[in-house]
Amino acid sequence: MPPFMFSDVNREINVCGYDAMVKSHCRMCHGGCGVRVYVKNGKVAKIAGDPDCPINHGTLCTKGIASAQLAYHPDRLTHPVRRIGPKGSGRWERISWDEALDSIAERINDNKARCGAESIVMGYGTGRENEAAIYRFANLLGTPNVLTAGHFCYGPRIATGIITCGTNPIVDYENHPKCVMLWGNNLVISNPDEYKGEPFSVSLNKGAKLIVIDPRMTRAAARADIWLQLRPGTDTALALGMLNVIINENLYDKAFVAEHVHGWDAFVRRVNDYPPEKAARITWVPEEKIIAAARLYSTTKPAGIQWGVAIEQQINCADNDRVLIALMGITGNLDVPGGQMLFRTPHIRNVGTFGAHKMLSREQAEKRLGGDRFRLAGKFGIINPKCVWDAILHETPYPVKMMFLISTNPLLTRAHADEVYRALEKVDFMAVSDFFLTPTAEMADIVLPAATWLEMDYIGDFWKRHGYLLPRRKVIQVGQCRSDHEMLNDLAHRVGQGDHWWPTFEGGLDYILEPMGLTFQEFKKMDFIRGEVKYQKYRQQGFSTPTGKLEVYSTLLEKWGYDPLPRFEEPPESPYRSPELAETYPYILITGRRLPGFFHSENRQVPWLRELHPDPIVEIHPETAAKERIGDGDWVVIESPRGKIRQRARLYDGMDPKVISAEHAWWFPEEKNPEHGWRRSNINILTDNAYDNCDPAMGATHVRTLLCRIYPETRQGDDQ
Ligand SMILES: Nc1nc2c(c(=O)[nH]1)N[C@H]1C(S)=C(S)[C@@H](COP(=O)(O)OP(=O)(O)OC[C@H]3O[C@@H](n4cnc5c(=O)[nH]c(N)nc54)[C@H](O)[C@@H]3O)O[C@H]1N2
Ligand SMILES: Nc1nc2c(c(=O)[nH]1)N[C@H]1C(S)=C(S)[C@@H](COP(=O)(O)OP(=O)(O)OC[C@H]3O[C@@H](n4cnc5c(=O)[nH]c(N)nc54)[C@H](O)[C@@H]3O)O[C@H]1N2
Ligand code: SF4
Ligand SMILES: [Mo]
């Protein structure tokens, strides 16, 4: 495929009775799919996949197709509002953009002068492509505190990828792997980060072998050659057991190891602590299956490991990622066609450079909340959310007085929601930018109306590691909604950062593209740009790590005071680690399996998507259901030491009877009171965020496995 492609944007004008067709780039999830947006009478009339797009080849998911129902939703916030009653009262008045931004700027300037810039926390949720502008704003302001989901999602992949092999290795589906190991990931539904389900499915149709590591029988697991149904939270032990087989059966790439691996002997000694029979005992996966999977993966080349967030939301987060990178490397699959690529992005200003990380002084960077406790996270600018709640609630190590949350709904998406609520209730001033008055936005002082992807120009997939950039083209304007980058550009001028921003954000887009010698207007005429694709770059230049090698023994973790070798730690709440707790809470609860129509707490108000999935569903094995006297479709109570919530039971025998799987991020926007039922079915009422239960290096909160009990709503839990 050529590195540039030019599109004929309006070639289908008047086709099928539409007024225009605009090619753009969907972002109802992490984004990525090329779309054709058909316009009639100035409104979006239809959205279809763009067959010319190298990411999705014309396919789309339900969320992409339903985008216009989100954009034109009657509940959308279409102008800025200011709260006029107590927090959570639901009483708002309409204000102008100037009033809103002036008020936010005044609070920023005032807090910075009185308590230091670190008392202001900027926050965003999962990748919405506004992060570069948010970091630029925060760094120029002088606050090191940007609250994200990065402690337990994607951030670990970036951080461990960089310290282990220089970047995040991506499966090269374009060159069709012969074997895919799908590890704690369900990409046919989640289409996460750099990936879409379609190229994965095409590789399977072309005959790739499939190994699935998942406690639940997913659609992919049903297609797998080998399905390893592990006990949740035991992934590191499983991977170390597989490494043990690969090393002791001499199935690894000896030339690669000899030339390009740092710390091999020590690594082998650690791996020898995990013979497959021990891994089998820990993980509940039969030993012969571990051996078979290790042999299949290491002898079928090229092979890719498609890994997901399930292994990052654990106490073993960083080590989980590191053992998988070790598996990729020692089997000779790193940076080879059809294996695991270290792609290069086009020559542009990336999130790091645009984000102006270098403009944050060392003195301010050292004040990053939790930076001395979770040192791997701290080095990558990532903070653990509890550190922010503690700074608000207990003013430790210093007070946080103000939050500006842009595209995140932490009441639904962060662990220990009761504590999150207390923090939002206490913080002096909070501004939010969102499409709707979410339960989090209801706690704010000022809420700004954000633009959807249909309402903005941008450089799509800017933050990703697959090497593609695709233009997002503005199609419509809804009310007074504005994109976050335009909003921040305006706000920056009001807090004295004007010299580093532009008259409009198109200047920022030009600045990002400048190293390529392109303007945004020129880029807009293209379908995509791709970075140069080169294989086995390490042969000439080594890996971009301190030793120039793949660091299975991490010199940086060692320097920062951690074990340089991966090891398995029992999950903080488990039948083995906390047997007394398990007497009252006998089941292992996993949370947050992705649902096709929703994106975390989003889209509950979009008719096409809610119709597909009206209620929160908890999966429970039929044997367990019988024991607990639960019928299919019953409303049940799920309870942990932190609290209880209700979801609806679905009997499902694709899991171990001791495992329960509940959905996350449920609220009920159809309930018009300001609470919108956010406590009732929110799984994060049940999850824990104690520091000791987080990954010690990354600060990942352990939301994937905890202990629970479950019983019909009509019965009291205490009767059991
Ligand atoms: N228990 C449990 N909890 C989890 C998870 C789990 O598996 N289990 N998963 C976790 C993971 S991986 C993640 S990444 C987090 C996600 O956490 P969040 O990112 O906080 O989740 P969302 O619910 O998607 O919240 C995004 C909000 O931003 C709004 N929004 C969307 N796009 C834009 C935009 O462009 N601009 C603005 N201003 N607003 C926008 C939406 O309306 C929505 O209210 O949740 C985490 N929480
Ligand atoms: N439609 C939709 N798409 C999304 C999202 C969404 O909310 N909705 N969220 C987006 C975000 S931010 C993210 S991070 C990605 C995540 O996307 P994925 O990584 O695909 O995440 P999940 O579907 O949550 O989990 C994948 C699988 O992990 C399994 N699992 C649970 N516990 C364990 C465990 O301990 N070990 C192993 N090996 N497997 C386990 C689950 O059963 C599930 O099938 O999806 C993104 N895409
Ligand atoms: S997978 Fe994501 S980018 Fe693609 S259509 Fe669905 S929501 Fe849009
Ligand atoms: Mo995520």
Short mmCIF file of C-alpha atoms and ligand atoms in Angstrom, two decimals, residues 28-30 61-63 125-128 149 152-154 157 182-193 196 212-219 228 230-235 238 306-314 320 589-604 619 655 659 661 664-665 702 704-705, ligand 2:
data_model
loop_
_atom_site.label_atom_id
_atom_site.label_comp_id
_atom_site.label_asym_id
_atom_site.label_seq_id
_atom_site.Cartn_x
_atom_site.Cartn_y
_atom_site.Cartn_z
CA MET A 28 -17.36 6.54 19.21
CA CYS A 29 -14.77 4.30 20.86
CA HIS A 30 -11.00 4.72 20.79
CA CYS A 61 -19.82 -1.47 14.61
CA THR A 62 -23.21 -0.57 16.06
CA LYS A 63 -21.82 2.48 17.89
CA GLY A 125 -10.89 9.35 30.53
CA THR A 126 -9.89 6.81 27.95
CA GLY A 127 -8.40 7.84 24.57
CA ARG A 128 -10.55 10.54 22.97
CA ALA A 149 -7.27 5.78 33.23
CA PHE A 152 -4.78 0.48 34.65
CA CYS A 153 -5.41 0.80 30.96
CA TYR A 154 -3.00 1.14 28.05
CA ARG A 157 1.45 -1.21 27.90
CA LEU A 182 -5.61 -13.74 22.44
CA TRP A 183 -4.81 -12.91 26.04
CA GLY A 184 -7.46 -11.26 28.25
CA ASN A 185 -8.88 -9.47 25.25
CA ASN A 186 -12.11 -9.66 23.28
CA LEU A 187 -11.34 -7.47 20.29
CA VAL A 188 -14.26 -8.58 18.14
CA ILE A 189 -16.39 -6.62 20.59
CA SER A 190 -13.96 -4.08 22.04
CA ASN A 191 -12.03 -2.99 18.91
CA PRO A 192 -9.59 -1.38 21.31
CA ASP A 193 -6.71 1.04 20.85
CA LYS A 196 -10.24 -3.67 15.07
CA VAL A 212 -7.42 -17.92 23.89
CA ILE A 213 -6.65 -17.13 27.53
CA ASP A 214 -9.87 -16.06 29.19
CA PRO A 215 -11.87 -17.24 32.19
CA ARG A 216 -15.02 -16.92 30.06
CA MET A 217 -16.03 -18.75 26.92
CA THR A 218 -16.10 -15.84 24.47
CA ARG A 219 -16.99 -16.08 20.79
CA LEU A 228 -7.05 -21.85 28.55
CA LEU A 230 -7.68 -19.69 33.81
CA ARG A 231 -8.58 -18.56 37.30
CA PRO A 232 -8.98 -14.78 37.02
CA GLY A 233 -5.93 -12.79 38.06
CA THR A 234 -3.38 -15.57 37.58
CA ASP A 235 -2.03 -14.58 34.16
CA LEU A 238 0.37 -18.96 33.42
CA GLN A 306 -3.18 -9.83 21.17
CA TRP A 307 -3.42 -8.66 24.75
CA GLY A 308 -6.03 -6.66 26.56
CA VAL A 309 -6.89 -4.63 29.56
CA ALA A 310 -7.99 -7.57 31.72
CA ILE A 311 -4.38 -8.35 32.57
CA GLU A 312 -3.61 -4.72 33.38
CA GLN A 313 -6.37 -4.19 35.94
CA GLN A 314 -4.56 -6.45 38.37
CA ASN A 320 1.80 -9.33 33.16
CA LEU A 589 -16.11 -11.53 40.65
CA ILE A 590 -14.73 -10.26 37.36
CA THR A 591 -15.99 -6.90 36.14
CA GLY A 592 -16.21 -4.86 33.00
CA ARG A 593 -16.49 -7.24 30.03
CA ARG A 594 -17.11 -4.97 27.05
CA LEU A 595 -20.57 -4.65 25.56
CA PRO A 596 -20.97 -3.99 21.84
CA GLY A 597 -23.24 -0.92 21.99
CA PHE A 598 -21.87 0.86 25.05
CA PHE A 599 -18.54 2.49 25.70
CA HIS A 600 -18.09 2.36 29.47
CA SER A 601 -20.83 4.66 30.82
CA GLU A 602 -21.69 6.03 27.38
CA ASN A 603 -24.65 5.48 25.07
CA ARG A 604 -27.21 4.33 27.65
CA GLU A 619 -23.36 -13.81 34.27
CA MET A 655 -17.35 -19.98 33.17
CA VAL A 659 -16.64 -17.15 38.81
CA SER A 661 -18.97 -11.77 35.61
CA HIS A 664 -19.53 -1.97 34.68
CA ALA A 665 -20.44 1.71 34.32
CA HIS A 702 -7.27 -4.30 40.96
CA ARG A 704 -10.85 -7.35 37.64
CA THR A 705 -10.92 -9.87 40.45
N1 LIG B 2 -17.92 -1.65 22.93
C1 LIG B 2 -16.94 -1.27 23.75
N2 LIG B 2 -15.68 -1.27 23.30
C2 LIG B 2 -14.69 -0.88 24.14
C3 LIG B 2 -14.94 -0.41 25.45
C4 LIG B 2 -16.30 -0.42 25.90
O1 LIG B 2 -16.61 -0.05 27.03
N3 LIG B 2 -17.25 -0.86 25.02
N4 LIG B 2 -13.91 0.00 26.25
C5 LIG B 2 -12.64 0.30 25.62
C6 LIG B 2 -11.52 0.29 26.56
S1 LIG B 2 -11.15 1.72 27.38
C7 LIG B 2 -10.71 -0.76 26.70
S2 LIG B 2 -9.45 -0.70 27.81
C8 LIG B 2 -10.83 -1.93 25.84
C9 LIG B 2 -10.69 -3.25 26.57
O2 LIG B 2 -10.92 -4.28 25.69
P1 LIG B 2 -10.56 -5.78 26.07
O3 LIG B 2 -9.13 -5.86 26.43
O4 LIG B 2 -11.05 -6.64 24.97
O5 LIG B 2 -11.38 -5.92 27.44
P2 LIG B 2 -12.58 -6.73 28.05
O6 LIG B 2 -13.66 -7.12 27.11
O7 LIG B 2 -12.98 -5.95 29.23
O8 LIG B 2 -11.88 -8.03 28.59
C10 LIG B 2 -11.38 -8.99 27.71
C11 LIG B 2 -11.58 -10.35 28.25
O9 LIG B 2 -10.85 -10.53 29.44
C12 LIG B 2 -11.47 -11.54 30.18
N5 LIG B 2 -10.93 -11.54 31.55
C13 LIG B 2 -11.48 -11.09 32.70
N6 LIG B 2 -10.63 -11.30 33.73
C14 LIG B 2 -9.53 -11.89 33.22
C15 LIG B 2 -8.28 -12.34 33.76
O10 LIG B 2 -8.02 -12.25 34.95
N7 LIG B 2 -7.36 -12.86 32.89
C16 LIG B 2 -7.62 -12.99 31.57
N8 LIG B 2 -6.67 -13.52 30.80
N9 LIG B 2 -8.78 -12.60 31.03
C17 LIG B 2 -9.72 -12.04 31.83
C18 LIG B 2 -12.95 -11.22 30.03
O11 LIG B 2 -13.71 -12.39 30.22
C19 LIG B 2 -13.02 -10.69 28.60
O12 LIG B 2 -13.52 -11.63 27.69
O13 LIG B 2 -12.07 -1.92 25.17
C20 LIG B 2 -12.33 -0.69 24.53
N10 LIG B 2 -13.42 -0.90 23.65
#
